[in-house]
PDB file of C-alpha atoms in Angstrom:
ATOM      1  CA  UNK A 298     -40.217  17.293 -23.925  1.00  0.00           C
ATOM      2  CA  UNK A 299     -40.296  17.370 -27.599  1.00  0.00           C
ATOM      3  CA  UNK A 300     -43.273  15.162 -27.708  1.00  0.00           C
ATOM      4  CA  UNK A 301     -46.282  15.467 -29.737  1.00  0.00           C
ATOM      5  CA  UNK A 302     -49.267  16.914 -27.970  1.00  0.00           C
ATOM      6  CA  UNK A 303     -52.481  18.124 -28.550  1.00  0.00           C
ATOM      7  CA  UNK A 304     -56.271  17.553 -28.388  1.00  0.00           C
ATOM      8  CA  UNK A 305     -56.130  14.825 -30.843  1.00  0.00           C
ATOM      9  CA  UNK A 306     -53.219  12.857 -28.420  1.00  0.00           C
ATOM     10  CA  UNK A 307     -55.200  13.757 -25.148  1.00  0.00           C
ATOM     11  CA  UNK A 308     -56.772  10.403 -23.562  1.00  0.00           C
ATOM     12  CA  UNK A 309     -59.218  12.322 -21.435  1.00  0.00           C
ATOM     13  CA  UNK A 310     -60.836  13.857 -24.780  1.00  0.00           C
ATOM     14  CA  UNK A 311     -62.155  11.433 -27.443  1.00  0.00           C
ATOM     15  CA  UNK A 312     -63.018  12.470 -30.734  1.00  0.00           C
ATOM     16  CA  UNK A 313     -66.590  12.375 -29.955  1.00  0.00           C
ATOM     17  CA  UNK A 314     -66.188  15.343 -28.126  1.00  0.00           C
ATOM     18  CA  UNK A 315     -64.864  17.617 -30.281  1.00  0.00           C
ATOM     19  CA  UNK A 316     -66.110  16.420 -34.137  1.00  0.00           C
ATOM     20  CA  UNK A 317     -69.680  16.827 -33.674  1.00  0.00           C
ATOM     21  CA  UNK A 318     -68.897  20.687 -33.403  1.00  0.00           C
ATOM     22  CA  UNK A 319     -67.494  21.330 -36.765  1.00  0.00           C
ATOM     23  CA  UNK A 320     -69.546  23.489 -39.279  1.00  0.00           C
ATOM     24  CA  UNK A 321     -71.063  24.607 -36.490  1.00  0.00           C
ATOM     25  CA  UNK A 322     -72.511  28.228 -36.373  1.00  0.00           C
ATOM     26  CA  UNK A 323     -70.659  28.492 -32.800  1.00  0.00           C
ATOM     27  CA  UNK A 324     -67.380  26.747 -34.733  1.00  0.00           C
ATOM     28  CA  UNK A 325     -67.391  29.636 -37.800  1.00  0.00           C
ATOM     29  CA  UNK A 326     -67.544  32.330 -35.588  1.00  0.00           C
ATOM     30  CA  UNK A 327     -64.596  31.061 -33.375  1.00  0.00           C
ATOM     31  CA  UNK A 328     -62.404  29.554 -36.534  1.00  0.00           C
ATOM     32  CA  UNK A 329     -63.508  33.627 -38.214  1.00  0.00           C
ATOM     33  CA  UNK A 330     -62.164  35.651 -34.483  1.00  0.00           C
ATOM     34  CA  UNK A 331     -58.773  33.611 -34.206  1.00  0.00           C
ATOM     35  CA  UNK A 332     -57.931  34.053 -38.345  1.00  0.00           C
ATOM     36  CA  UNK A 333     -58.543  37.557 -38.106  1.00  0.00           C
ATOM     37  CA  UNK A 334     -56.556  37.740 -34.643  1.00  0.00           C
ATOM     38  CA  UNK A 335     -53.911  36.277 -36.640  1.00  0.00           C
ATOM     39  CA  UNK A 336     -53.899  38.831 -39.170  1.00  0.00           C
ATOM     40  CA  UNK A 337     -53.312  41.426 -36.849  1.00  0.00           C
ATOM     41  CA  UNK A 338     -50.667  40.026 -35.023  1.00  0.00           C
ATOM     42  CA  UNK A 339     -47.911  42.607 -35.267  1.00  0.00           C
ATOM     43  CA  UNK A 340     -45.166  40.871 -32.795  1.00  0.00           C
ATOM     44  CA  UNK A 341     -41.838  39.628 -34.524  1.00  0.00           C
ATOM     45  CA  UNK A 342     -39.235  37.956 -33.143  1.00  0.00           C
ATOM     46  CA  UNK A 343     -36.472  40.516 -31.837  1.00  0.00           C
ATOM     47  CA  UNK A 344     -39.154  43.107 -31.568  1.00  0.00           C
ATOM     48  CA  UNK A 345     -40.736  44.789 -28.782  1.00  0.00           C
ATOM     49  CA  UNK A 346     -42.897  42.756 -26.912  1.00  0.00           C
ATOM     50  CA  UNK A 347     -45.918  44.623 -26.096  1.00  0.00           C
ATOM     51  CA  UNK A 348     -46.325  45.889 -22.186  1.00  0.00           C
ATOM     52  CA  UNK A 349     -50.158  45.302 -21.716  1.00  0.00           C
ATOM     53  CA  UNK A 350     -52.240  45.599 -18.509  1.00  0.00           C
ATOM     54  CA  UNK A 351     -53.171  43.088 -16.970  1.00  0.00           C
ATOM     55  CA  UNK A 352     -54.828  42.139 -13.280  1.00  0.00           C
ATOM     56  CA  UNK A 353     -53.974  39.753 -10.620  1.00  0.00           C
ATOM     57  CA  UNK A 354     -55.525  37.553  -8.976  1.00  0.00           C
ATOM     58  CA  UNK A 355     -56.219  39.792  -6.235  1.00  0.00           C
ATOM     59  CA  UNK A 356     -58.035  42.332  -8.578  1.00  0.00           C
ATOM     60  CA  UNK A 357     -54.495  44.915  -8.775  1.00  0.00           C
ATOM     61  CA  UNK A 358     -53.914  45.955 -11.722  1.00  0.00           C
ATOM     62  CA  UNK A 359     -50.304  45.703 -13.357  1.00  0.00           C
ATOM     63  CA  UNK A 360     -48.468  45.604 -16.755  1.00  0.00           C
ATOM     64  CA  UNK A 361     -46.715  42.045 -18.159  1.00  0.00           C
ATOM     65  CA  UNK A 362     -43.196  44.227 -17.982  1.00  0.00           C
ATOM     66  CA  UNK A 363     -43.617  43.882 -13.944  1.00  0.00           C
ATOM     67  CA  UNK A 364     -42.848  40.256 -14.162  1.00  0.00           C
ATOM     68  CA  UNK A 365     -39.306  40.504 -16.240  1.00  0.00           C
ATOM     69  CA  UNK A 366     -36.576  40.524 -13.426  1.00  0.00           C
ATOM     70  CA  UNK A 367     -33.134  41.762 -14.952  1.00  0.00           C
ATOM     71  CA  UNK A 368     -32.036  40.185 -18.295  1.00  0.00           C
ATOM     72  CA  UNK A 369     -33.983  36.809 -17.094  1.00  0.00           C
ATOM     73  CA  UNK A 370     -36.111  35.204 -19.771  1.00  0.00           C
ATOM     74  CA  UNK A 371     -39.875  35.377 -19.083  1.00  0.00           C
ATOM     75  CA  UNK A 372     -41.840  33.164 -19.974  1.00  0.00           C
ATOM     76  CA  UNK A 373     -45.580  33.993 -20.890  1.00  0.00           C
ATOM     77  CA  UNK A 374     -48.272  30.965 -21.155  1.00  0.00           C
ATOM     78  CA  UNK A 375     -51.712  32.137 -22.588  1.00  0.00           C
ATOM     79  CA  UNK A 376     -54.349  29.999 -22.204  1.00  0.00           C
ATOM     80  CA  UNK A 377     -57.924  28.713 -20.458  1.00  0.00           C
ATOM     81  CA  UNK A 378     -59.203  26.187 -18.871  1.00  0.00           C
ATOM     82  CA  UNK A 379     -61.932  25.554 -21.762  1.00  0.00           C
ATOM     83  CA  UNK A 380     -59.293  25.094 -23.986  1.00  0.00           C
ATOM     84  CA  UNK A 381     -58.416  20.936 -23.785  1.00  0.00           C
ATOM     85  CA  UNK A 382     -54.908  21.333 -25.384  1.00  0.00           C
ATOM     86  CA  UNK A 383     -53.775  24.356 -22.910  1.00  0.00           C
ATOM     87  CA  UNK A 384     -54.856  21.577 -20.187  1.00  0.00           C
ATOM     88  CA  UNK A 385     -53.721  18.737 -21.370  1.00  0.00           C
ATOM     89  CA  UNK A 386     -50.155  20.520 -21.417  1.00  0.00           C
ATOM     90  CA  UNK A 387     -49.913  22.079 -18.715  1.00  0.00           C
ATOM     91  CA  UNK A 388     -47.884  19.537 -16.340  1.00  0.00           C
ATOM     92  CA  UNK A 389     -45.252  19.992 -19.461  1.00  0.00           C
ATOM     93  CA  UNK A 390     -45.554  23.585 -18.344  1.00  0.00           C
ATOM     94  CA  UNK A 391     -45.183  23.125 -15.243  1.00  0.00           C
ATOM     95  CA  UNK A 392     -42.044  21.035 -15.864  1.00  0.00           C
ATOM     96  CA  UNK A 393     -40.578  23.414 -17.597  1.00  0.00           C
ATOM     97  CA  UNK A 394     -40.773  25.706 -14.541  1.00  0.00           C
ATOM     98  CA  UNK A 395     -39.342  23.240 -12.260  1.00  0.00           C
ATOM     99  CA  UNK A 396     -36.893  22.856 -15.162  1.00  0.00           C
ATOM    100  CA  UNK A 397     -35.872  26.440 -15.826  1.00  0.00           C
ATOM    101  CA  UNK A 398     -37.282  28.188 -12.992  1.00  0.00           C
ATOM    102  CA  UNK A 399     -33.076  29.208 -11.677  1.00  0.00           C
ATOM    103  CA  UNK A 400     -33.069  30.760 -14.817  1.00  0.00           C
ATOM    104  CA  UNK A 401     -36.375  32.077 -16.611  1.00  0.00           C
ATOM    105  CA  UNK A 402     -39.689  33.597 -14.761  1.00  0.00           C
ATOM    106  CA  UNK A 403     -42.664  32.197 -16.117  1.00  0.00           C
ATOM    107  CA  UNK A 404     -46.022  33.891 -16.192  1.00  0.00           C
ATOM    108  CA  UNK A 405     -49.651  32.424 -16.969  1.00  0.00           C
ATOM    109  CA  UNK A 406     -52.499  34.938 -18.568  1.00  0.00           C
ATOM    110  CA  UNK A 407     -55.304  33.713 -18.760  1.00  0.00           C
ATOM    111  CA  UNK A 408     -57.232  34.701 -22.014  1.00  0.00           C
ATOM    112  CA  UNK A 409     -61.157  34.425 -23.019  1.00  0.00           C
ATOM    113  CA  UNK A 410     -62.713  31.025 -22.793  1.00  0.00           C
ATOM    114  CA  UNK A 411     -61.383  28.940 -26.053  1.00  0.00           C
ATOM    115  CA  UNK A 412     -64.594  26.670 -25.466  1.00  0.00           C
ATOM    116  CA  UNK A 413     -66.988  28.466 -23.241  1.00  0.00           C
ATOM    117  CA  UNK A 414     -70.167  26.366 -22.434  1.00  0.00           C
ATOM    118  CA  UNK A 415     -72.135  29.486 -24.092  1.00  0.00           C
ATOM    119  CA  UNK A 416     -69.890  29.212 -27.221  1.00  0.00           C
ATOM    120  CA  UNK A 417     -67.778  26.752 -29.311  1.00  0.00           C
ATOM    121  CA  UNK A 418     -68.477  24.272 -26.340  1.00  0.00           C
ATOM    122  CA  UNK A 419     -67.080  20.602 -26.334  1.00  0.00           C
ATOM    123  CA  UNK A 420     -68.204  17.568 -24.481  1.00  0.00           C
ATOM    124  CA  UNK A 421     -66.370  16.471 -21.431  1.00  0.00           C
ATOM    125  CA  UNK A 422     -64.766  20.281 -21.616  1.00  0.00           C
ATOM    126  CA  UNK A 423     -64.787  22.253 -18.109  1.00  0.00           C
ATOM    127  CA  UNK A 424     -68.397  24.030 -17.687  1.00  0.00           C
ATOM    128  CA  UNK A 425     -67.364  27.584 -17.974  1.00  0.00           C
ATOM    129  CA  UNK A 426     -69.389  30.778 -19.336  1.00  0.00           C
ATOM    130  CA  UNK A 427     -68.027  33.796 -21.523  1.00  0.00           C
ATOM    131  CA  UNK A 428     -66.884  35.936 -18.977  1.00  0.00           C
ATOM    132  CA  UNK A 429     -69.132  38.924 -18.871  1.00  0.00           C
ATOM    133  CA  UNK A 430     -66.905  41.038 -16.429  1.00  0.00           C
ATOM    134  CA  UNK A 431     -63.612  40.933 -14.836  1.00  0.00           C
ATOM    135  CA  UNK A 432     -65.077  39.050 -11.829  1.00  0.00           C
ATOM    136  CA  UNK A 433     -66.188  35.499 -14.133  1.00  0.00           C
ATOM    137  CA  UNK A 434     -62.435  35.942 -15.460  1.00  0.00           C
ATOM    138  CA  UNK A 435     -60.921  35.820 -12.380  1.00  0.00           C
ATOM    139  CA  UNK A 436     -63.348  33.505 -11.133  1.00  0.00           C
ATOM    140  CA  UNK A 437     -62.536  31.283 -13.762  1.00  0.00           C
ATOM    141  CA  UNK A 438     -58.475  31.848 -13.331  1.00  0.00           C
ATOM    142  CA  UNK A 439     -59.182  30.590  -9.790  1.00  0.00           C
ATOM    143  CA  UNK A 440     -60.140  27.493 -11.237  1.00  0.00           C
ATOM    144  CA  UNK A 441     -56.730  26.858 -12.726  1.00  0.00           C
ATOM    145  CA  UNK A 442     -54.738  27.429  -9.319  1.00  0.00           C
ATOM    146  CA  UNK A 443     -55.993  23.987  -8.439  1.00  0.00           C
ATOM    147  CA  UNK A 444     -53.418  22.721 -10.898  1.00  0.00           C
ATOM    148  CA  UNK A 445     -50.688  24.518  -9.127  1.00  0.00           C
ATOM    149  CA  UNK A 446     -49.125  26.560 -12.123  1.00  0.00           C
ATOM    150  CA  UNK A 447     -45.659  27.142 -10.045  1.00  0.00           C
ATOM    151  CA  UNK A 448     -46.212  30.330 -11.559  1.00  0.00           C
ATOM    152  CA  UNK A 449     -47.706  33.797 -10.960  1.00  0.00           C
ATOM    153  CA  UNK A 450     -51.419  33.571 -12.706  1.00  0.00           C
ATOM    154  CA  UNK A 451     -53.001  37.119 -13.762  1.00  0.00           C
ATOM    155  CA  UNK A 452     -55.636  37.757 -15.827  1.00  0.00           C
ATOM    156  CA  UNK A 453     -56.265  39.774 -18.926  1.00  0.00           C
ATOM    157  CA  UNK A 454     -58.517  42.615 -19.320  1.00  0.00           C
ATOM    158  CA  UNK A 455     -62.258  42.464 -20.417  1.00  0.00           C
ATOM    159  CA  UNK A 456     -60.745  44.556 -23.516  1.00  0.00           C
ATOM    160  CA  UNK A 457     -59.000  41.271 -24.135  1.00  0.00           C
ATOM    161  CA  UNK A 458     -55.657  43.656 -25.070  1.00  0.00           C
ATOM    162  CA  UNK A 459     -52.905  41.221 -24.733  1.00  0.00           C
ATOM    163  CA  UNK A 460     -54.301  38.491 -26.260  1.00  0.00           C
ATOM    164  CA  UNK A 461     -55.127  40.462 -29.467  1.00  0.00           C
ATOM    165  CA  UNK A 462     -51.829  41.997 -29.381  1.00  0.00           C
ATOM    166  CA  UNK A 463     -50.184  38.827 -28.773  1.00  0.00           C
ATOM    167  CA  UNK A 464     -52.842  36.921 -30.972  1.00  0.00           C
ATOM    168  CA  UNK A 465     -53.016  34.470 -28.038  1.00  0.00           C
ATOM    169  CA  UNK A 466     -56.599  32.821 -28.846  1.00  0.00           C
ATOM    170  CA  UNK A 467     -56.954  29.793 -28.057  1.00  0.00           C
ATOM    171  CA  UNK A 468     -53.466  29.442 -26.638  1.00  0.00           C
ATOM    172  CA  UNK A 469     -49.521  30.838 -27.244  1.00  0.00           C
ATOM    173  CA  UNK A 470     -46.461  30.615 -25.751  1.00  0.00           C
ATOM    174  CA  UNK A 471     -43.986  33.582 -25.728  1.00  0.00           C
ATOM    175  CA  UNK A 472     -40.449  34.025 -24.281  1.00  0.00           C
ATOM    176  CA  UNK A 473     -39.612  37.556 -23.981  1.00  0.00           C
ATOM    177  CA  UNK A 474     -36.237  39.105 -22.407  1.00  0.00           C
ATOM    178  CA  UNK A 475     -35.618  42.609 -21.707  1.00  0.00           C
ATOM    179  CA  UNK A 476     -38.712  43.194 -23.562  1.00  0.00           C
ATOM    180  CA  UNK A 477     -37.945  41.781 -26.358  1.00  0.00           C
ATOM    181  CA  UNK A 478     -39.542  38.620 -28.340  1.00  0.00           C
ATOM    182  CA  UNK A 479     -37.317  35.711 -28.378  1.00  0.00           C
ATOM    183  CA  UNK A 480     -39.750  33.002 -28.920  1.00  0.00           C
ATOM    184  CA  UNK A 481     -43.450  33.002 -30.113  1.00  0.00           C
TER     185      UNK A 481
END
């Protein structure tokens, strides 16, 4: 681990895809939602890591606290599959599970489209809409279990509620224990 990652290090996504966007209209708007997303981010580390709702794959709804067994770390991954630096990452994920999994749960929630075809779009990026209801969300979550996370995969809610309280967008990693934030 340790390594350097991200969309600029990814082989499968050349700089052709992703320059020609800037100063787009599509680009503002995004750049605008995750700054102010930012700004409201209210988690610290030590403090209480909030419980949202979120749904399953199977369409039941639960809250993130399910996941936490005992004092064992847990491990939340937000992300998409629109979003080129979640995927390029996520075999380190999935390392880290294999890794850690005797001691830590791990938990993927899958967040709004970071580069929905309707949006902020790239070139060579996964062809995948804003997700107008909780069905093209889960739809879209099923799309990611063909990278076998190793991991339970929910989804969040249309009222996108834990990644604004988490200020997830476009991607985060947390570590939470006992409900509390030990990493973000």
């Amino acid at each position: 681990m340790g390594e350097k990652t991200g969309m600029t290090r990814n082989p499968h996504f050349s700089h052709d895809n992703w320059i020609p966007t800037f100063f787009s209209t599509q680009y503002f708007w995004f750049v605008l939602k995750v700054r102010w997303q930012r700004l409201e981010d209210t988690t610290e580390l030590g403090g209480l890591a909030p419980n949202c709702p979120v749904v399953r794959l199977s369409g039941q709804r639960c809250n993130i606290w399910e996941f936490m067994q005992g004092n064992r770390p847990l491990v939340l991954n937000f992300g998409s599959c629109t979003c080129p630096s979640f995927m390029f990452k996520f075999d380190q994920f999935k390392r880290l599970i294999e890794d850690f999994s005797s001691i830590a749960d791990f938990l993927v929630i899958y967040i709004e489209e970071a580069h929905a075809s309707d949006g902020w779009a790239f070139k060579n990026n996964m062809d995948i809409r804003n997700h107008q209801n909780l069905q093209d969300r889960l739809q879209a979550a099923h799309l990611l279990l063909a990278r076998s996370p190793q991991c339970p995969v929910v989804v969040d809610t249309m009222q996108n509620q834990s990644s604004q309280l988490y200020a997830a967008l476009p991607e985060r990693l947390y570590i939470i224990q006992e409900g509390r934030i030990l990493y973000k």
